[in-house]
Amino acid sequence: MSLKVYNSYTRTKEIFEPLTPGHVGMYVCGPTVSGESHLGHARPFITFDIIYRYLLHLGYKVRYVRNITDAGHFEEEGRDAEDKISKKAVLERLEPMELVQKYTNLFHWAMKQLNNHEPSIEPTATGHIVEQLNMIQTIIDAGYAYETNGSVYFDVKKYAASHDYGKLSGRVLDDLLETTRELDGQEEKRDRADFALWKAAPPEHIMRWRSPWGEGFPGWHIECSAMATKYLGAQFDIHGGGMDLMFPHHESEIAQSTICNHHTPAKYWLHNNMITVGGKKMGKSYNNHIKLTEMFSGNHHLLTQPFSPMTIRFFILQTHYRSTLDFSSEALAGAEKGLKRLWEAYTLLQQLPAEHSGEAADPALDERCKSLILAFDEFMNDDFSTAKVLANMFELVPVVNSLKDGHIKRDAVAADTIRLMQQKFRIYLEDIFGLVQEQAADNSKLAGVMQLLIDIRGEAKSKKDFVTSDKIRNQLTGLGILLKDEKDGSVNWTLA
RNA sequence: GGUUCUGUGGCCGAGUGGUUAGGCAGAGCUCUGCAAAAGCUCGUACAGCGGUUCGAAUCCGCUCGGAACCUCCA
């Protein structure tokens, strides 16, 4: 059973075979740190975190590179060349690098909240200006770029004569050349489809570097090509990012890297789909985005309550990464409850004794459990179908709960099967899906206080003093602590 | 306009041509001092119209709706 991934480049599912056996190089387009991350940004980083974790689980040695775009991009073709970062820096009266630092820190904080692993290397665009300049020079020397007024453009038409420009995104070059839109700065280009490798900086532009063509700043696409080449080589295994980056960003990356390195850069291109709101893509420019800090605090008009990082992570895992995922407060609330139920069953499962004699008293049930569990790997190997793994887990929840409370006899399922479930649930929920117990700040003092209250309530109940016992339970409920009277007479509590 | 994708029960969402997706919400029952939780049972959905097929949510065509990209965008 081997891993299959959907390769956007060939539009088919392919068996994953790394270029170097045992090793995987993966590049994922990271954030532009000119503002705060929103829910939409969480999707690719969680998606590729799961992919990273799964590759590690399969035993690969993975180098995961995710860049920080801190140089700011000019607005493509057309409008005034403007650097988003420097523009905002003026508004906020901050140094560009101060702004970049602020949002980089916030991004890292959010990633940690969401329990994403850190990438192996997190290179910044500003830290790789030299590499970008070298790459641009190589492209010029190869005859695929030209300089005009201090800016350098990639010659798409020339490239397309011998290469398949548009293959990744399904673009037809003739259509691109025929775009009728009126665009500023177009006159510097030989063709409309050409894209900038280097832009001359206007005087007011704060971020600027010296180059053989004058002072300026790098084009939109070159940083990823330069940094991917530097850290992963001329050819690497996986390039990931949001679907909205396929064109022109990834298409241009392919063209640049191909000219420099004589290879298409990545063997497999993986793209996650968008998060939508009422069917429309969530995005900064659509005015429908919810920042991650707002998600966590609940402080947004589209939210009826706060949602924890794990709820968001779980919500994203419940759908396939190549499908759109429609956001609503209601859908998130559903995910929150589902996660709670799953996690409680998982906790109970880990406490189930698996010591009885071995043979399953209910072979049909035992078999069902095993096949549900064994399908986990099959689903993940089929282009990372996290939603299906979760569905199977939910099918096992009633079994676990029933084993716990005696609806199903303990020996109905073989001890080996219990151990298999315990092991697989742990590996999948914690190692691969990266879910963690929230509010783990279960400190021992609170536990002691709770035990005291539970004892007092137990005494009241034994005297049929239900006024007192209900007062304790109701007031705790008001504080967000739920008491549960178990079948065996014990009392458990959970934080709501 | 071009390219691509998509339309599943109250909501979110899996779906490889024939067998239960799953979650949330809702209803009933069991358990319980009462709750909560849990367990059991239930809705019987696939935009519309044709076609292929013994059989289609799943393949094909058309119609209608939605989206993404074509501009910064995860």
Coordinates of C-alpha atoms (C1' of nucleotides) in Angstrom, one line a residue:
Chain A
M1 CA 0.0 0.0 0.0
S2 CA 1.7 3.1 -1.2
L3 CA 1.0 6.8 -0.8
K4 CA -0.8 8.5 -3.7
V5 CA -1.0 12.2 -4.1
Y6 CA -3.0 14.4 -6.5
N7 CA -0.5 16.2 -8.6
S8 CA -1.9 19.5 -9.9
Y9 CA 0.8 19.5 -12.6
T10 CA -0.5 16.3 -14.2
R11 CA -4.0 16.5 -12.8
T12 CA -3.9 12.9 -11.7
K13 CA -3.3 10.9 -8.6
E14 CA 0.2 9.5 -8.7
I15 CA 2.1 7.1 -6.6
F16 CA 4.5 9.2 -4.4
E17 CA 8.1 8.3 -5.1
P18 CA 10.7 10.7 -3.8
L19 CA 13.6 11.6 -6.0
T20 CA 16.0 10.4 -3.3
P21 CA 14.8 7.3 -1.6
G22 CA 14.0 7.9 2.1
H23 CA 14.2 11.7 1.8
V24 CA 11.6 14.3 0.9
G25 CA 12.1 17.9 0.0
M26 CA 8.9 20.0 0.4
Y27 CA 8.5 23.7 -0.3
V28 CA 5.4 25.5 0.8
C29 CA 4.6 29.2 0.1
G30 CA 4.5 31.0 3.4
P31 CA 2.8 34.1 4.6
T32 CA 3.3 37.7 3.5
V33 CA 3.9 39.4 6.8
S34 CA 2.3 42.7 5.9
G35 CA -0.7 42.0 8.1
E36 CA -2.3 39.6 10.5
S37 CA -3.1 36.0 9.5
H38 CA -6.8 35.2 9.0
L39 CA -8.7 31.9 9.0
G40 CA -8.1 31.4 5.3
H41 CA -4.4 31.4 5.9
A42 CA -4.7 28.7 8.5
R43 CA -5.8 26.2 5.9
P44 CA -2.6 25.7 3.9
F45 CA -0.4 25.7 6.9
I46 CA -2.5 23.1 8.7
T47 CA -2.9 21.1 5.5
F48 CA 0.8 20.9 4.8
D49 CA 1.6 20.4 8.5
I50 CA -0.6 17.2 8.3
I51 CA 1.2 16.2 5.1
Y52 CA 4.6 16.9 6.7
R53 CA 3.6 14.8 9.8
Y54 CA 2.3 12.0 7.7
L55 CA 5.5 11.8 5.6
L56 CA 7.5 11.7 8.9
H57 CA 5.1 9.0 10.1
L58 CA 5.9 7.0 7.0
G59 CA 9.5 7.2 7.9
Y60 CA 10.8 9.8 5.5
K61 CA 13.4 12.2 6.4
V62 CA 11.7 15.5 5.4
R63 CA 13.2 18.9 4.8
Y64 CA 10.2 21.2 5.0
V65 CA 10.9 24.7 3.7
R66 CA 8.4 27.5 4.2
N67 CA 9.3 31.0 3.3
I68 CA 8.4 34.3 4.9
T69 CA 7.6 37.0 2.4
D70 CA 8.9 40.1 4.0
A71 CA 9.9 42.1 1.0
G72 CA 6.5 43.1 -0.1
H73 CA 5.2 42.7 -3.6
F74 CA 4.5 45.3 -6.1
E75 CA 1.1 45.2 -7.6
E76 CA 1.4 43.3 -10.8
E77 CA 1.0 44.7 -14.2
G78 CA -0.6 47.8 -14.0
R79 CA -1.5 50.0 -11.3
D80 CA 1.1 52.0 -9.4
A81 CA 4.0 50.0 -8.4
E82 CA 3.6 49.9 -4.7
D83 CA 5.1 47.9 -1.9
K84 CA 2.4 46.8 0.5
I85 CA 4.7 46.7 3.4
S86 CA 6.3 50.1 2.9
K87 CA 2.9 51.6 2.3
K88 CA 1.5 50.4 5.5
A89 CA 4.7 51.3 7.3
V90 CA 4.1 54.9 6.5
L91 CA 0.6 54.8 7.7
E92 CA 1.5 53.2 11.0
R93 CA 4.8 55.2 11.3
L94 CA 6.8 52.1 11.7
E95 CA 10.0 50.9 10.2
P96 CA 9.3 48.3 7.5
M97 CA 11.3 45.8 9.4
E98 CA 9.5 46.6 12.6
L99 CA 6.2 45.9 10.9
V100 CA 7.6 42.7 9.4
Q101 CA 8.8 41.6 12.8
K102 CA 5.5 42.3 14.4
Y103 CA 3.5 40.2 12.0
T104 CA 6.1 37.5 11.8
N105 CA 5.9 37.1 15.5
L106 CA 2.1 37.1 15.4
F107 CA 2.2 34.5 12.7
H108 CA 4.5 32.3 14.7
W109 CA 2.3 32.6 17.7
A110 CA -0.7 31.6 15.7
M111 CA 1.1 28.6 14.2
K112 CA 2.0 27.5 17.7
Q113 CA -1.6 27.8 18.9
L114 CA -2.7 25.7 16.0
N115 CA 0.0 23.2 16.9
N116 CA 1.8 23.2 13.6
H117 CA 5.3 21.9 13.6
E118 CA 7.9 24.4 12.7
P119 CA 9.3 24.0 9.2
S120 CA 12.9 22.8 8.9
I121 CA 13.9 26.1 7.3
E122 CA 12.0 29.3 7.2
P123 CA 13.9 31.6 4.9
T124 CA 13.0 35.2 4.4
A125 CA 12.9 37.1 1.1
T126 CA 15.0 40.0 2.4
G127 CA 17.6 37.5 3.6
H128 CA 18.0 36.1 0.1
I129 CA 18.3 39.2 -2.1
V130 CA 21.7 38.0 -3.4
E131 CA 20.4 34.6 -4.4
Q132 CA 17.5 36.3 -6.2
L133 CA 19.9 38.7 -8.0
N134 CA 22.0 35.8 -9.1
M135 CA 19.1 33.9 -10.4
I136 CA 17.8 36.9 -12.4
Q137 CA 21.3 37.4 -13.9
T138 CA 21.3 33.7 -15.0
I139 CA 18.0 34.1 -16.7
I140 CA 19.2 37.2 -18.5
D141 CA 22.4 35.5 -19.6
A142 CA 20.3 32.6 -20.9
G143 CA 18.4 35.0 -23.0
Y144 CA 15.0 34.7 -21.3
A145 CA 14.8 38.1 -19.6
Y146 CA 15.4 41.6 -20.6
E147 CA 15.9 44.9 -18.8
T148 CA 13.8 48.0 -19.4
N149 CA 14.2 51.2 -17.4
G150 CA 15.8 49.5 -14.5
S151 CA 13.3 46.7 -14.3
V152 CA 13.8 43.2 -15.6
Y153 CA 11.1 41.1 -17.2
F154 CA 10.8 37.4 -18.0
D155 CA 10.2 36.8 -21.7
V156 CA 7.2 34.4 -21.6
K157 CA 6.8 34.2 -25.3
K158 CA 10.3 33.0 -25.8
Y159 CA 10.0 30.5 -23.0
A160 CA 6.7 29.2 -24.3
A161 CA 8.3 28.5 -27.7
S162 CA 10.2 25.6 -26.2
H163 CA 8.4 25.0 -22.9
D164 CA 4.9 24.4 -21.8
Y165 CA 4.0 27.7 -20.1
G166 CA 0.5 27.4 -18.6
K167 CA 0.5 23.6 -18.1
L168 CA 0.1 23.8 -14.3
S169 CA -2.8 26.3 -14.3
G170 CA -4.3 25.2 -17.6
R171 CA -3.6 28.6 -19.1
V172 CA -3.4 29.1 -22.9
L173 CA -0.6 31.6 -23.8
D174 CA -2.5 33.1 -26.7
D175 CA -5.4 34.0 -24.3
L176 CA -2.9 35.6 -21.9
L177 CA -1.4 37.7 -24.7
E178 CA -4.8 38.8 -25.8
T179 CA -5.9 40.3 -22.5
T180 CA -7.5 43.5 -23.5
R181 CA -7.2 45.1 -20.1
E182 CA -5.4 48.5 -20.0
L183 CA -2.5 48.2 -17.7
D184 CA 0.0 50.7 -16.5
G185 CA 3.6 50.0 -17.0
Q186 CA 2.7 47.6 -19.7
E187 CA 4.8 49.5 -22.2
E188 CA 7.9 48.4 -20.5
K189 CA 7.1 44.8 -21.4
R190 CA 7.5 43.2 -24.7
D191 CA 4.3 41.1 -24.1
R192 CA 1.5 41.3 -21.7
A193 CA 2.2 37.9 -20.4
D194 CA 5.7 38.8 -19.3
F195 CA 6.2 39.2 -15.6
A196 CA 8.7 41.1 -13.5
L197 CA 11.8 39.6 -12.1
W198 CA 13.1 42.9 -10.7
K199 CA 11.3 46.2 -10.4
A200 CA 13.0 49.6 -10.3
A201 CA 12.0 51.3 -7.1
P202 CA 10.3 54.7 -7.3
P203 CA 11.8 57.3 -5.0
E204 CA 9.1 56.9 -2.3
H205 CA 9.7 53.2 -2.1
I206 CA 11.4 52.4 1.3
M207 CA 12.4 48.9 0.7
R208 CA 15.1 48.9 -2.0
W209 CA 18.3 47.2 -2.9
R210 CA 21.1 47.8 -5.3
S211 CA 21.2 45.8 -8.4
P212 CA 23.1 45.7 -11.7
W213 CA 20.0 47.4 -13.1
G214 CA 19.7 50.1 -10.5
E215 CA 17.9 50.4 -7.2
G216 CA 14.8 48.3 -6.9
F217 CA 13.2 45.3 -5.3
P218 CA 12.6 41.7 -6.4
G219 CA 9.6 40.6 -8.4
W220 CA 6.8 38.6 -7.0
H221 CA 7.8 35.1 -8.0
I222 CA 11.6 35.0 -7.8
E223 CA 12.0 34.6 -4.1
C224 CA 10.4 31.2 -4.0
S225 CA 12.4 30.0 -6.9
A226 CA 15.6 31.2 -5.4
M227 CA 15.0 29.9 -1.9
A228 CA 13.6 26.6 -3.0
T229 CA 16.7 26.0 -5.2
K230 CA 19.1 27.0 -2.5
Y231 CA 17.6 24.7 0.2
L232 CA 16.1 21.9 -1.8
G233 CA 18.1 21.8 -5.0
A234 CA 17.3 22.1 -8.7
Q235 CA 14.6 19.4 -8.3
F236 CA 12.7 18.5 -5.3
D237 CA 9.7 16.5 -4.4
I238 CA 6.7 18.6 -3.3
H239 CA 5.7 22.2 -3.8
G240 CA 2.7 23.2 -2.0
G241 CA 0.4 26.2 -1.6
G242 CA -3.1 27.6 -2.0
M243 CA -4.9 27.0 -5.3
D244 CA -5.1 30.7 -5.8
L245 CA -1.3 30.7 -6.2
M246 CA -1.3 28.4 -9.2
F247 CA -1.5 31.3 -11.6
P248 CA 0.6 33.3 -12.0
H249 CA 2.8 32.6 -9.1
H250 CA 3.6 28.9 -9.4
E251 CA 3.4 29.0 -13.2
S252 CA 6.0 31.7 -13.2
E253 CA 8.1 29.9 -10.6
I254 CA 8.2 26.9 -12.9
A255 CA 9.4 29.0 -15.8
Q256 CA 12.1 30.8 -13.9
S257 CA 13.5 27.7 -12.2
T258 CA 13.3 25.7 -15.5
I259 CA 15.5 28.2 -17.2
C260 CA 18.0 28.4 -14.3
N261 CA 18.2 24.8 -13.4
H262 CA 17.2 23.0 -16.6
H263 CA 14.5 21.1 -14.7
T264 CA 11.0 21.7 -13.7
P265 CA 11.4 22.4 -10.0
A266 CA 9.0 20.1 -8.2
K267 CA 7.9 16.6 -9.0
Y268 CA 4.5 17.0 -7.3
W269 CA 2.5 20.1 -7.0
L270 CA -0.1 20.0 -4.2
H271 CA -2.7 22.7 -3.8
N272 CA -5.2 23.2 -1.0
N273 CA -8.6 24.7 -1.8
M274 CA -10.0 27.9 -0.2
I275 CA -12.1 28.6 2.9
T276 CA -15.3 30.3 1.8
V277 CA -17.9 32.4 3.6
G278 CA -21.3 32.1 2.2
G279 CA -19.8 30.5 -0.8
K280 CA -17.3 33.3 -1.4
K281 CA -13.6 33.0 -0.9
M282 CA -12.4 34.4 2.4
G283 CA -9.8 37.0 1.6
K284 CA -8.5 40.3 2.7
S285 CA -9.8 42.1 -0.3
Y286 CA -13.3 40.7 0.1
N287 CA -13.8 42.2 3.5
N288 CA -15.1 38.9 4.8
H289 CA -12.0 37.6 6.6
I290 CA -11.7 36.7 10.2
K291 CA -8.4 37.1 11.8
L292 CA -7.1 34.2 13.8
T293 CA -6.9 36.3 16.9
E294 CA -10.6 37.1 16.4
M295 CA -11.4 33.4 16.0
F296 CA -9.7 32.7 19.3
S297 CA -11.4 35.5 21.1
G298 CA -14.9 35.3 19.4
N299 CA -14.7 39.1 18.8
H300 CA -16.1 39.3 15.4
H301 CA -19.7 40.0 14.1
L302 CA -19.8 36.7 12.2
L303 CA -19.0 34.7 15.3
T304 CA -21.4 33.7 18.0
Q305 CA -18.7 32.4 20.3
P306 CA -14.9 32.0 20.4
F307 CA -13.3 29.0 18.8
S308 CA -10.2 27.3 20.0
P309 CA -7.2 26.5 17.8
M310 CA -8.0 22.8 18.1
T311 CA -11.6 23.3 16.9
I312 CA -10.3 25.2 13.9
R313 CA -7.7 22.5 13.2
F314 CA -10.4 19.8 13.5
F315 CA -12.8 21.8 11.4
I316 CA -10.2 21.9 8.6
L317 CA -9.5 18.2 8.9
Q318 CA -13.1 17.3 8.5
T319 CA -13.0 18.0 4.8
H320 CA -10.6 17.0 2.1
Y321 CA -7.9 19.6 1.5
R322 CA -8.8 20.0 -2.2
S323 CA -12.4 20.9 -1.5
T324 CA -13.6 24.3 -0.5
L325 CA -14.6 24.5 3.1
D326 CA -17.5 26.8 3.9
F327 CA -17.1 28.7 7.1
S328 CA -20.0 29.6 9.4
S329 CA -20.2 30.0 13.1
E330 CA -22.7 27.1 13.1
A331 CA -20.4 24.8 11.3
L332 CA -17.6 25.6 13.7
A333 CA -19.9 25.0 16.7
G334 CA -20.7 21.6 15.2
A335 CA -17.0 20.8 14.8
E336 CA -16.4 21.9 18.4
K337 CA -18.9 19.4 19.8
G338 CA -17.8 16.7 17.5
L339 CA -14.2 17.1 18.6
K340 CA -15.2 17.1 22.2
R341 CA -17.0 13.8 21.8
L342 CA -14.2 12.3 19.9
W343 CA -11.6 13.4 22.3
E344 CA -13.5 12.1 25.3
A345 CA -13.9 8.8 23.7
Y346 CA -10.2 8.8 22.9
T347 CA -9.4 9.5 26.6
L348 CA -11.6 6.7 27.7
L349 CA -10.0 4.4 25.2
Q350 CA -6.6 5.0 26.5
Q351 CA -7.8 4.0 30.0
L352 CA -9.5 0.8 28.9
P353 CA -7.7 -2.3 30.3
A354 CA -6.5 -4.6 27.6
E355 CA -5.5 -7.5 29.8
H356 CA -8.2 -10.1 29.4
S357 CA -7.5 -13.5 27.9
G358 CA -7.4 -12.5 24.3
E359 CA -10.1 -14.2 22.2
A360 CA -12.9 -11.9 21.1
A361 CA -16.3 -13.0 22.5
D362 CA -17.9 -11.1 19.6
P363 CA -15.9 -11.9 16.5
A364 CA -18.1 -9.8 14.2
L365 CA -17.6 -6.7 16.3
D366 CA -13.9 -7.4 16.7
E367 CA -13.5 -7.7 13.0
R368 CA -15.4 -4.5 12.4
C369 CA -13.2 -2.6 14.8
K370 CA -10.1 -3.9 13.1
S371 CA -11.2 -3.1 9.6
L372 CA -12.3 0.4 10.6
I373 CA -8.8 0.9 12.2
L374 CA -6.9 -0.6 9.4
A375 CA -8.6 1.7 6.9
F376 CA -6.9 4.7 8.5
D377 CA -3.7 4.1 6.6
E378 CA -5.6 3.3 3.4
F379 CA -7.4 6.6 3.6
M380 CA -4.4 8.7 4.3
N381 CA -2.5 7.0 1.5
D382 CA -5.2 8.1 -0.8
D383 CA -4.2 11.7 -1.1
F384 CA -4.6 12.4 2.7
S385 CA -8.3 11.7 3.3
T386 CA -8.4 13.0 6.8
A387 CA -12.1 13.3 6.7
K388 CA -12.5 9.6 6.1
V389 CA -10.2 8.7 8.9
L390 CA -12.3 10.9 11.3
A391 CA -15.5 9.3 10.0
N392 CA -14.1 5.9 10.9
M393 CA -13.0 7.1 14.3
F394 CA -16.5 8.4 15.0
E395 CA -17.9 5.0 14.1
L396 CA -15.7 3.6 16.8
V397 CA -16.8 6.1 19.4
P398 CA -19.9 4.3 20.4
V399 CA -18.0 1.1 20.7
V400 CA -15.4 2.7 23.0
N401 CA -18.1 4.3 25.1
S402 CA -20.1 1.1 25.3
L403 CA -17.0 -0.9 26.4
K404 CA -16.5 1.7 29.1
D405 CA -19.9 1.7 30.5
G406 CA -20.7 -1.9 30.0
H407 CA -23.2 -1.8 27.2
I408 CA -20.7 -4.0 25.5
K409 CA -18.9 -6.6 27.6
R410 CA -15.2 -6.0 28.0
D411 CA -14.2 -9.3 26.4
A412 CA -16.4 -8.8 23.3
V413 CA -13.3 -7.4 21.6
A414 CA -9.9 -9.1 21.7
A415 CA -7.2 -7.5 23.9
D416 CA -5.0 -7.1 20.8
T417 CA -7.8 -5.2 19.1
I418 CA -8.1 -2.8 22.1
R419 CA -4.3 -2.3 22.0
L420 CA -4.5 -1.7 18.3
M421 CA -7.2 0.9 18.7
Q422 CA -5.3 2.6 21.5
Q423 CA -2.1 2.7 19.5
K424 CA -3.7 3.9 16.2
F425 CA -5.9 6.5 17.8
R426 CA -2.9 8.0 19.5
I427 CA -0.7 7.9 16.4
Y428 CA -3.4 9.5 14.3
L429 CA -5.0 12.0 16.6
E430 CA -1.8 13.2 18.2
D431 CA 1.1 12.5 15.9
I432 CA -0.5 12.9 12.5
F433 CA -3.4 15.1 13.0
G434 CA -1.6 17.1 15.6
L435 CA -4.5 17.5 17.9
V436 CA -3.8 18.1 21.6
Q437 CA -5.8 18.2 24.8
E438 CA -6.9 21.7 25.3
Q439 CA -6.9 23.4 28.7
A440 CA -4.2 21.0 29.6
A441 CA -3.5 23.3 32.4
D442 CA -5.2 20.9 34.7
N443 CA -3.3 21.8 37.7
S444 CA -3.3 19.7 40.8
K445 CA -4.7 22.3 43.1
L446 CA -7.9 22.5 41.0
A447 CA -8.1 18.8 41.0
G448 CA -7.9 18.8 44.7
V449 CA -10.6 21.4 45.1
M450 CA -12.8 19.5 42.7
Q451 CA -12.3 16.3 44.7
L452 CA -13.4 18.1 47.8
L453 CA -16.5 19.4 46.1
I454 CA -17.4 16.0 44.7
D455 CA -17.0 14.5 48.1
I456 CA -19.2 17.1 49.8
R457 CA -21.8 16.6 47.0
G458 CA -21.6 12.9 47.5
E459 CA -22.3 13.2 51.2
A460 CA -25.3 15.5 50.5
K461 CA -26.6 13.0 48.0
S462 CA -26.3 10.1 50.3
K463 CA -28.5 12.1 52.8
K464 CA -30.9 12.9 49.9
D465 CA -30.0 16.5 50.4
F466 CA -30.5 17.3 46.7
V467 CA -30.8 21.0 47.2
T468 CA -27.1 21.1 48.3
S469 CA -25.9 18.5 45.7
D470 CA -27.7 20.3 42.8
K471 CA -26.4 23.7 44.0
I472 CA -22.8 22.4 43.8
R473 CA -23.4 20.9 40.4
N474 CA -25.3 23.8 39.0
Q475 CA -22.9 26.5 40.1
L476 CA -20.0 24.5 38.8
T477 CA -21.8 24.2 35.5
G478 CA -22.2 28.0 35.6
L479 CA -18.4 28.2 35.9
G480 CA -17.9 25.9 33.0
I481 CA -17.2 22.7 34.9
L482 CA -19.4 19.8 34.2
L483 CA -20.0 17.0 36.6
K484 CA -21.0 13.6 35.4
D485 CA -22.3 10.8 37.6
E486 CA -21.0 7.6 36.1
K487 CA -22.7 4.3 36.2
D488 CA -20.3 2.9 38.7
G489 CA -21.0 5.6 41.2
S490 CA -17.9 7.6 40.5
V491 CA -18.0 11.2 39.5
N492 CA -16.0 12.8 36.7
W493 CA -15.6 16.4 35.8
T494 CA -14.6 18.2 32.6
L495 CA -14.0 21.8 31.6
A496 CA -16.7 22.8 29.1
Chain B
rG1 C1' -15.5 36.7 -22.2
rG2 C1' -11.5 32.6 -21.5
rU3 C1' -9.8 28.4 -18.3
rU4 C1' -11.1 25.1 -14.5
rC5 C1' -14.0 23.3 -10.6
rU6 C1' -18.7 22.6 -8.4
rG7 C1' -24.3 21.9 -6.9
rU8 C1' -25.6 15.9 -1.6
rG9 C1' -31.2 15.5 3.9
rG10 C1' -32.3 21.7 8.8
rC11 C1' -26.5 22.9 8.8
rC12 C1' -21.4 21.1 7.6
rG13 C1' -19.6 17.7 4.8
rA14 C1' -17.6 11.8 2.7
rG15 C1' -18.8 9.4 -1.5
rU16 C1' -14.4 4.1 -6.0
rG17 C1' -21.9 2.6 -10.8
rG18 C1' -25.2 -2.0 -7.2
rU19 C1' -24.5 -2.7 0.0
rU20 C1' -25.0 2.6 6.5
rA21 C1' -20.5 7.7 5.2
rG22 C1' -19.6 10.7 9.4
rG23 C1' -20.4 15.1 12.5
rC24 C1' -23.9 18.9 14.3
rA25 C1' -29.0 20.0 15.2
rG26 C1' -34.0 17.5 15.9
rA27 C1' -37.5 13.3 17.7
rG28 C1' -38.4 8.9 20.7
rC29 C1' -36.6 5.3 24.2
rU30 C1' -33.0 3.3 28.0
rC31 C1' -30.1 4.6 32.2
rU32 C1' -30.6 8.5 36.3
rG33 C1' -33.3 11.3 42.7
rC34 C1' -33.0 15.1 38.8
rA35 C1' -29.6 16.4 35.2
rA36 C1' -25.5 15.9 32.0
rA37 C1' -23.0 12.4 29.5
rA38 C1' -23.5 7.8 27.2
rG39 C1' -26.2 3.8 24.5
rC40 C1' -30.2 2.3 21.1
rU41 C1' -33.7 3.8 17.2
rC42 C1' -35.5 7.4 13.5
rG43 C1' -35.4 11.2 8.9
rU44 C1' -34.2 7.9 4.0
rA45 C1' -30.8 13.4 0.5
rC46 C1' -28.3 13.6 -3.9
rA47 C1' -30.1 21.1 -8.7
rG48 C1' -33.4 20.0 -13.2
rC49 C1' -34.2 17.3 -17.9
rG50 C1' -32.6 13.6 -21.1
rG51 C1' -29.2 9.5 -22.3
rU52 C1' -25.8 5.0 -21.5
rU53 C1' -26.6 0.7 -18.2
rC54 C1' -29.8 -5.1 -15.7
rG55 C1' -28.7 -1.0 -12.2
rA56 C1' -26.3 6.1 -11.4
rA57 C1' -25.5 10.7 -6.4
rU58 C1' -21.4 8.4 -9.1
rC59 C1' -20.5 8.0 -16.6
rC60 C1' -22.3 11.3 -21.0
rG61 C1' -25.2 15.6 -23.0
rC62 C1' -28.1 19.9 -22.2
rU63 C1' -30.4 23.6 -18.9
rC64 C1' -30.2 26.3 -14.4
rG65 C1' -27.3 27.9 -10.1
rG66 C1' -22.5 28.7 -7.4
rA67 C1' -17.3 29.3 -7.1
rA68 C1' -11.9 29.9 -8.3
rC69 C1' -8.3 31.8 -11.5
rC70 C1' -7.4 35.3 -15.6
rU71 C1' -5.0 41.6 -10.7
rC72 C1' -2.4 41.3 -4.7
rC73 C1' -4.5 36.9 -2.6
rA74 C1' -3.5 30.8 1.4

